[in-house]
mmCIF file of C-alpha atoms in Angstrom:
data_model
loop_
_atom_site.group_PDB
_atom_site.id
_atom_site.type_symbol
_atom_site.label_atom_id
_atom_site.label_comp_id
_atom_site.label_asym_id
_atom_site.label_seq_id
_atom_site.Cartn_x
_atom_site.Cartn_y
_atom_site.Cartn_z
ATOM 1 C CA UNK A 86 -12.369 6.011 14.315
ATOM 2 C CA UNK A 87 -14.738 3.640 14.238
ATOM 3 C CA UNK A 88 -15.131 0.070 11.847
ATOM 4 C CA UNK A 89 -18.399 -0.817 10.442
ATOM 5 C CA UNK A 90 -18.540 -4.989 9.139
ATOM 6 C CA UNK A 91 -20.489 -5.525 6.172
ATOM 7 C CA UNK A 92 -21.567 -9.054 5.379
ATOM 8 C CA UNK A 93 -18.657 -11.566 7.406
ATOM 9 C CA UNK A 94 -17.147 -11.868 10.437
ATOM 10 C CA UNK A 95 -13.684 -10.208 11.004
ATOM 11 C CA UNK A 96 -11.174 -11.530 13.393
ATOM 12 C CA UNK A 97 -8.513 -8.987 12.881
ATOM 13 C CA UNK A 98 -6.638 -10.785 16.136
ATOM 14 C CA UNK A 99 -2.687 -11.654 14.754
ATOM 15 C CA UNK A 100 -4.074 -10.932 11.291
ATOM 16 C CA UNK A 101 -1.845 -8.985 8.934
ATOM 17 C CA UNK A 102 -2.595 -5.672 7.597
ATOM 18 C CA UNK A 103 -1.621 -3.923 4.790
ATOM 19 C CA UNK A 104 -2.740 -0.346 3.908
ATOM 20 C CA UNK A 105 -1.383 2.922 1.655
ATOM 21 C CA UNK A 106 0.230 5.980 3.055
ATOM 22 C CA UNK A 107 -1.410 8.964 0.617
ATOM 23 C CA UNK A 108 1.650 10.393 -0.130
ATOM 24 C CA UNK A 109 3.474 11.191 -3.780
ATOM 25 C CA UNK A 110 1.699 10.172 -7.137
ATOM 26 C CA UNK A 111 -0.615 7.701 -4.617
ATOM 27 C CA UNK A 112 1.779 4.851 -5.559
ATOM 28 C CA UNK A 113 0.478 3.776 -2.344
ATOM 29 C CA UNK A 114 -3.529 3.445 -3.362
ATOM 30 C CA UNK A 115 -2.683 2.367 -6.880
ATOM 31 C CA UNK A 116 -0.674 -0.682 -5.611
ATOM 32 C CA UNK A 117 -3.620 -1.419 -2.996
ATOM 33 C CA UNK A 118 -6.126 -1.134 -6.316
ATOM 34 C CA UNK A 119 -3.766 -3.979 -7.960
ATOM 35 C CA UNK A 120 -3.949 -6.542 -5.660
ATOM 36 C CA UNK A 121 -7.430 -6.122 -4.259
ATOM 37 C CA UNK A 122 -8.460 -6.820 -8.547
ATOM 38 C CA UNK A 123 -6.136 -9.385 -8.965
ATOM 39 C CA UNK A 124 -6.997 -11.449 -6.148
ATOM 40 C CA UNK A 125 -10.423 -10.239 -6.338
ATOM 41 C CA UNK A 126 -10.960 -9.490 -3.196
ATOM 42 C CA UNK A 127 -14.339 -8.636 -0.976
ATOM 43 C CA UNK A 128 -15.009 -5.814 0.869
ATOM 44 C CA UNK A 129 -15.961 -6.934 4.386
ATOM 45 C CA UNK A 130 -16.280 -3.236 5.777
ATOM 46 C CA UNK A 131 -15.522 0.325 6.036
ATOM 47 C CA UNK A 132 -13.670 2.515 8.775
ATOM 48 C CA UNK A 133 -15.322 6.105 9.731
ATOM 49 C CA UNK A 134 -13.310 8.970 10.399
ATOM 50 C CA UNK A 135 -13.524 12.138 10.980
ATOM 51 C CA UNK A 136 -10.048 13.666 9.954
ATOM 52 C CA UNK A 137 -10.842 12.038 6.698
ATOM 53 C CA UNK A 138 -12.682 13.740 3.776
ATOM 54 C CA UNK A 139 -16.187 11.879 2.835
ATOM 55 C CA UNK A 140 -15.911 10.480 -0.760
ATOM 56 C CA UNK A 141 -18.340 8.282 -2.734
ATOM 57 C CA UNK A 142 -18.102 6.850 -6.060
ATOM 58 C CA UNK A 143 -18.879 4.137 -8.514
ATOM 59 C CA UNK A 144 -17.766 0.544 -8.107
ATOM 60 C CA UNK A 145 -13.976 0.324 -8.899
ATOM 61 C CA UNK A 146 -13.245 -3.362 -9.034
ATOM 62 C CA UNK A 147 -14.556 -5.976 -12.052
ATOM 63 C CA UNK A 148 -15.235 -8.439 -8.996
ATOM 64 C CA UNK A 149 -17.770 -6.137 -7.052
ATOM 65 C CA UNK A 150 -20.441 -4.757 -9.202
ATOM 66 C CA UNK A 151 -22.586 -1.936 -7.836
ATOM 67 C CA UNK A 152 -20.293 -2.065 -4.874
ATOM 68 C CA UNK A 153 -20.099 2.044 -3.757
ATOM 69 C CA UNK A 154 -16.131 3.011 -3.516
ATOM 70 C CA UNK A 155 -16.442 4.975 -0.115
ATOM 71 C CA UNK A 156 -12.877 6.932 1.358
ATOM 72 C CA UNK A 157 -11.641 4.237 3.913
ATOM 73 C CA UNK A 158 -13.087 0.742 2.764
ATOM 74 C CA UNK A 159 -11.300 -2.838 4.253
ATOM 75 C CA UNK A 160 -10.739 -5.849 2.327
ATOM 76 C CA UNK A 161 -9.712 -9.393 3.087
ATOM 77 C CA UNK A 162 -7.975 -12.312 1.687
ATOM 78 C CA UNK A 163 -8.887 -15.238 3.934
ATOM 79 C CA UNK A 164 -7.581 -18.176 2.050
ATOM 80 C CA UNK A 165 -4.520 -20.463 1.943
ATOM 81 C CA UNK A 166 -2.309 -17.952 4.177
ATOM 82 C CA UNK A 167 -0.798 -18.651 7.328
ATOM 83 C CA UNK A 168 -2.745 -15.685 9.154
ATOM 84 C CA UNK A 169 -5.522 -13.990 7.364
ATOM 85 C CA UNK A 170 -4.376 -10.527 5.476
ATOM 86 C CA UNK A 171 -7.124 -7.585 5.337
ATOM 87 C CA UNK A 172 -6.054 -4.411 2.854
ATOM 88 C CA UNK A 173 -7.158 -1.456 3.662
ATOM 89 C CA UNK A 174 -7.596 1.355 0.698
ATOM 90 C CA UNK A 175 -7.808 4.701 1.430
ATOM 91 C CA UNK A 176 -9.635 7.018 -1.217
ATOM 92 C CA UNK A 177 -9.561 10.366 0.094
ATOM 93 C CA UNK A 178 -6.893 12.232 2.041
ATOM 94 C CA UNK A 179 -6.897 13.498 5.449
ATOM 95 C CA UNK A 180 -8.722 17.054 5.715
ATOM 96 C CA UNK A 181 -6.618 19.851 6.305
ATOM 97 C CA UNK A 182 -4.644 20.205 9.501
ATOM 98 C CA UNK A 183 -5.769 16.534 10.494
ATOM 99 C CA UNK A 184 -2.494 14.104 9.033
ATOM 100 C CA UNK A 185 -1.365 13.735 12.575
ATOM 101 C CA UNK A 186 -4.639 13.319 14.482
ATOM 102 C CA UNK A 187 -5.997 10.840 11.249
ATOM 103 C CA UNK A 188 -2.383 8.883 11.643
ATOM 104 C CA UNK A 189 -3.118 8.437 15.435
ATOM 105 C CA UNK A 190 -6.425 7.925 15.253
ATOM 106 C CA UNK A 191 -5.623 4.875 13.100
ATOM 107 C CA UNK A 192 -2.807 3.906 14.939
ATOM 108 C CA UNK A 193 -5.084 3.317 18.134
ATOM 109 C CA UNK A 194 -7.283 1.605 15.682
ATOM 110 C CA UNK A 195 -4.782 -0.734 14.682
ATOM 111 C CA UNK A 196 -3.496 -1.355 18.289
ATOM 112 C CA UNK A 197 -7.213 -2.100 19.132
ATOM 113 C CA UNK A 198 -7.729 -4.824 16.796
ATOM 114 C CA UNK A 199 -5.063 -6.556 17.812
ATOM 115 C CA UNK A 200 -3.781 -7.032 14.406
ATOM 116 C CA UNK A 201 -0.310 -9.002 14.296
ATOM 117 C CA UNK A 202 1.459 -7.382 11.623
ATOM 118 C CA UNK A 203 0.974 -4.213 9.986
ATOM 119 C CA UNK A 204 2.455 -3.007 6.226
ATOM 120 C CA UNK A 205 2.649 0.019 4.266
ATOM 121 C CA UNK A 206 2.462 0.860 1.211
ATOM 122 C CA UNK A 207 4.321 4.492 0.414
ATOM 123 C CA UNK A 208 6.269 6.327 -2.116
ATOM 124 C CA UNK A 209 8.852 9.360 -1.633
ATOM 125 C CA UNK A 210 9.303 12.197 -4.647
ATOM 126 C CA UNK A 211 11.791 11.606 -6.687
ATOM 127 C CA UNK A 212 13.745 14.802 -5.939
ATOM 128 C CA UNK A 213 14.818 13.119 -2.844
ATOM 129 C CA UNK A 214 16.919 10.804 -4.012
ATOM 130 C CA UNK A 215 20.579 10.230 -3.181
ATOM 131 C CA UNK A 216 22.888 10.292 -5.842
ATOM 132 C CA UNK A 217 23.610 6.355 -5.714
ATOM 133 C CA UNK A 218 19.734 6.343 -6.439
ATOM 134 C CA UNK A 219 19.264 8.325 -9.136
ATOM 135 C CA UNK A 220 19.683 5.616 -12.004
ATOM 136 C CA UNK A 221 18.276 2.569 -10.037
ATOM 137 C CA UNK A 222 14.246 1.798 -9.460
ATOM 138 C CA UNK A 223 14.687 -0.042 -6.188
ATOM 139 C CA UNK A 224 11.889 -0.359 -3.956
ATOM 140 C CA UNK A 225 13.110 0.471 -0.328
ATOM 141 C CA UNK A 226 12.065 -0.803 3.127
ATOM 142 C CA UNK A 227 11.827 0.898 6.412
ATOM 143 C CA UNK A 228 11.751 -1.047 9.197
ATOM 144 C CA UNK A 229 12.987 -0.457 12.990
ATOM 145 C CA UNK A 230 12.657 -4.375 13.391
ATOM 146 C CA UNK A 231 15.726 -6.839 12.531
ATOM 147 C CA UNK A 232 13.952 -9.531 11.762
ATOM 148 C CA UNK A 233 11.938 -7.946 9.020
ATOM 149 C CA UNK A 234 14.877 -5.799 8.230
ATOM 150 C CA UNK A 235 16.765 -9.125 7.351
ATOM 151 C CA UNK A 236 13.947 -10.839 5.490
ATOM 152 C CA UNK A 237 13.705 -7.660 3.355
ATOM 153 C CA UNK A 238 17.543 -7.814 2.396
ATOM 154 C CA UNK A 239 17.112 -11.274 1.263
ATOM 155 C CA UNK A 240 14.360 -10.818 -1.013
ATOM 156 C CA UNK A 241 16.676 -7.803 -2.792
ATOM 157 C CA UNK A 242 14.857 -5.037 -1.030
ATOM 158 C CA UNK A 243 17.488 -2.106 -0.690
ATOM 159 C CA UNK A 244 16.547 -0.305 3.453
ATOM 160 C CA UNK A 245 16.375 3.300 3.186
ATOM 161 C CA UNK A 246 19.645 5.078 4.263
ATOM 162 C CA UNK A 247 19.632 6.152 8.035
ATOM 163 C CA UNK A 248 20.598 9.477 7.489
ATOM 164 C CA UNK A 249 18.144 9.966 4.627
ATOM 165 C CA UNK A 250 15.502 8.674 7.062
ATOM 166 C CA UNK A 251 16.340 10.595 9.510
ATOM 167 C CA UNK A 252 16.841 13.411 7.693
ATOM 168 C CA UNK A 253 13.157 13.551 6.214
ATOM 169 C CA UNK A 254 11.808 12.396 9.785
ATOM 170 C CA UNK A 255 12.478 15.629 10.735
ATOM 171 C CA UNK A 256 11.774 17.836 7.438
ATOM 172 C CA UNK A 257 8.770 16.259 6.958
ATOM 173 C CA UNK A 258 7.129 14.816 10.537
ATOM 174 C CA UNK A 259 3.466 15.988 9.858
ATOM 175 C CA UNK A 260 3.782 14.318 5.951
ATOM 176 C CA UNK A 261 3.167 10.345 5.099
ATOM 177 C CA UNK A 262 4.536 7.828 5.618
ATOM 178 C CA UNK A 263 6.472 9.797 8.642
ATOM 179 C CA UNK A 264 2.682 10.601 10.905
ATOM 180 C CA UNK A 265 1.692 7.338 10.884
ATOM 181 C CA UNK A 266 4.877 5.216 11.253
ATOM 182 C CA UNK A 267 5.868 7.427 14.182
ATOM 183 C CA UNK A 268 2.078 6.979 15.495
ATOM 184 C CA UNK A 269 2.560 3.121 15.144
ATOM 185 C CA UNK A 270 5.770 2.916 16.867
ATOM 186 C CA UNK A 271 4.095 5.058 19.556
ATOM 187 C CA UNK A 272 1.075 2.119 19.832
ATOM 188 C CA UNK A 273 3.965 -0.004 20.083
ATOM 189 C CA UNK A 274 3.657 -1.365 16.792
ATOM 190 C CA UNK A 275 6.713 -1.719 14.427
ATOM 191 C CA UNK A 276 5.302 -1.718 10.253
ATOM 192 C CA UNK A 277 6.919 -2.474 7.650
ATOM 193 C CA UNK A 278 6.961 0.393 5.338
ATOM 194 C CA UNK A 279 7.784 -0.464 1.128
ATOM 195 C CA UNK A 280 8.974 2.934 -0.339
ATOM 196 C CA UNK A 281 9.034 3.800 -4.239
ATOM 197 C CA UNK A 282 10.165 7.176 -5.138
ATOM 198 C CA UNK A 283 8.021 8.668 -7.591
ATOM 199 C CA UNK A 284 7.215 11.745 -9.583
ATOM 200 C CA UNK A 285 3.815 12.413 -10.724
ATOM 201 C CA UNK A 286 2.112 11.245 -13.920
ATOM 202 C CA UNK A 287 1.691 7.647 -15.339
ATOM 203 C CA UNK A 288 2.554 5.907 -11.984
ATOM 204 C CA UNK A 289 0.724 2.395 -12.535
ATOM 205 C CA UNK A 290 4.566 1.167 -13.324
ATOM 206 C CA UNK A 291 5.830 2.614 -9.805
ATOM 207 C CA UNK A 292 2.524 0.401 -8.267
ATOM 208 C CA UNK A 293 3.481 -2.377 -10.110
ATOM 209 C CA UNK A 294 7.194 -2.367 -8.531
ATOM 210 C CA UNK A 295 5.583 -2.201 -5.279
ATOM 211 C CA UNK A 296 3.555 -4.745 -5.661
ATOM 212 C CA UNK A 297 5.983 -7.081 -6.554
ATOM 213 C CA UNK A 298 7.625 -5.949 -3.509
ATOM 214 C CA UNK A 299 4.780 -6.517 -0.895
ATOM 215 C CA UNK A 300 4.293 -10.069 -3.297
ATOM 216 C CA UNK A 301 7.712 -10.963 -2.405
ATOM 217 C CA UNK A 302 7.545 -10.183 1.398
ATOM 218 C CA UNK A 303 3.598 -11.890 1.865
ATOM 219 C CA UNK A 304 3.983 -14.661 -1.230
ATOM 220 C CA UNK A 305 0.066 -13.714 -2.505
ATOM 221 C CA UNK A 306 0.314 -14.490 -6.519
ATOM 222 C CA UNK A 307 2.608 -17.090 -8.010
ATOM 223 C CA UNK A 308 5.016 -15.654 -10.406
ATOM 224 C CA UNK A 309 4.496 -17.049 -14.058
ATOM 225 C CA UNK A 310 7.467 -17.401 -17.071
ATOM 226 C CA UNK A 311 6.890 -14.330 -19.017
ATOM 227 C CA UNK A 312 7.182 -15.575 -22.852
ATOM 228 C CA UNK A 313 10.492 -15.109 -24.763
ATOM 229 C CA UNK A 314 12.654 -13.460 -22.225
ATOM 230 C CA UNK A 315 15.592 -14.214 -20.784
ATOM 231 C CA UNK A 316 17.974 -13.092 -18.358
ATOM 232 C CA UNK A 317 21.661 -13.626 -17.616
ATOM 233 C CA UNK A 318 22.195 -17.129 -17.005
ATOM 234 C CA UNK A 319 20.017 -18.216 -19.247
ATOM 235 C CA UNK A 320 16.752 -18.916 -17.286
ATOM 236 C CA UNK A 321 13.338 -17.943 -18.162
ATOM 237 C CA UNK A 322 12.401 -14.206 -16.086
ATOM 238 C CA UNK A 323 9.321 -14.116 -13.770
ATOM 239 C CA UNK A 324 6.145 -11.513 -13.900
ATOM 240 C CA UNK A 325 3.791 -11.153 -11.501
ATOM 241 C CA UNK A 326 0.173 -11.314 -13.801
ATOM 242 C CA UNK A 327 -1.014 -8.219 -11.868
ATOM 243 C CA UNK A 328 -4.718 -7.182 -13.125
ATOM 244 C CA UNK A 329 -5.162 -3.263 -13.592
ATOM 245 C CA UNK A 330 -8.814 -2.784 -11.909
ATOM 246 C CA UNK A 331 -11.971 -1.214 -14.395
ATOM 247 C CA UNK A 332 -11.398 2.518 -12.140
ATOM 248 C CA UNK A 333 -7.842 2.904 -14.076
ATOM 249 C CA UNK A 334 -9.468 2.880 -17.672
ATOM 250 C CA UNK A 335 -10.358 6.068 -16.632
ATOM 251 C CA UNK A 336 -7.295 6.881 -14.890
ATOM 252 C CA UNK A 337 -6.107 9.926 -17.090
ATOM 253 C CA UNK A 338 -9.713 11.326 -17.800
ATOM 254 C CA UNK A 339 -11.656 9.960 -20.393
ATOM 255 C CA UNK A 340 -11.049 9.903 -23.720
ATOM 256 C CA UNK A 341 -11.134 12.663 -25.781
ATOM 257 C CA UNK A 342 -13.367 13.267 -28.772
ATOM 258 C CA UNK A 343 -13.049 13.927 -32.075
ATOM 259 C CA UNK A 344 -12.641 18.297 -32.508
ATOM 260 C CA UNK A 345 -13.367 18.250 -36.758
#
């Protein structure tokens, strides 16, 4: 795998990044397509990879005319944060037979770069939920370090249960998010995965709920007072202004014309 810089200089060293796994409904791109628009974000490069398929396509974000949406493409958010944050998206899925060596590939990437915290972006299908589960839309965490593990408790993030984890580990080792967190830990690299479980079909609210989530945990938009409601003890509730990019007016296909 190899990174080609565009137009600045990247100093990935104790940065922060934050990428999708492509995994159910893509809850994991579609959040990564929310906050690159709303924070309107540059593109400073593109990874190459060969256990990737090629893609191409027109420009996806408001804030980057004529900008070519290739398969692996970095962004980065280099202002007013304690350590810059780069977001990776990935827009085409690993070719057949080639999760594992794509997840390592990256994995050795990551290690590379030196990058000082790494996040994921994932989602689970929905059949997989526990019974305790079924009637909540938590976003969970997985996370094999304490310290994060305790940050995510305290901003209401529910951890995924052990045996669950454990459970789907197994069932599912050459699937995302399993490849690349266990190629991470190998790199000795411990991410922070945020988990939605998701069925397929309108999924920009499941991206929105982990956005919040990864806005909680990194603190990149400031809430606002969302107009006329209200919650329990009386105080005005909070929204995150997220900005849908231009690629998701055409989302569902577009729109169909008139038969008579």
């Amino acid at each position: 795998m190899q990174f080609f810089p565009q137009d600045i200089v990247c100093d990935f060293i104790g940065a922060t990044l934050l990428l999708p796994c492509v995994s159910s409904a893509n809850v994991g791109q579609l959040t990564i397509d929310l906050i690159i628009a709303t924070l309107k974000l540059p593109c400073v490069g593109q990874l190459e990879s060969t256990s990737v398929l090629p893609s191409a396509g027109f420009d996806a974000f408001d804030h980057q005319p004529g900008q070519v949406a290739l398969s692996l493409q970095l962004f980065a958010h280099l202002g007013q944060q304690p350590k810059p944050l780069y977001i990776l998206q990935q827009r085409a899925p690993a070719a057949k037979g080639c999760q594992l060596q794509f997840a390592q590939d990256l994995a050795q990437w990551v290690s590379g770069a030196e990058f000082g915290e790494v996040i994921l972006a994932a989602s689970l299908d929905a059949t997989l939920k526990q019974d305790r589960q079924i009637s909540t839309q938590s976003i969970n965490f997985i996370s094999a370090d304490t310290d994060k593990a305790h940050q995510c408790r305290e901003l209401g993030l529910e951890q995924l249960e052990a045996g669950l984890m454990a459970d789907l580990a197994q069932q599912r080792a050459l699937l995302p998010p399993w490849t690349l967190i266990e190629a991470l830990l190998q790199q000795n690299i411990m991410p922070l995965c945020l988990v939605a479980f998701a069925s397929e079909g309108n999924n920009a609210p499941d991206a929105v709920r982990v956005a919040d989530a990864v806005n909680r945990y990194l603190k990149l938009v400031e809430p606002q007072l969302e107009p006329g409601s209200q919650v329990a003890n009386g105080a005005p509730a909070m929204h995150v202004p997220w900005l849908p990019p231009m690629s998701w007016q055409c989302l569902f296909g577009s729109a169909a014309r008139a038969v008579y």
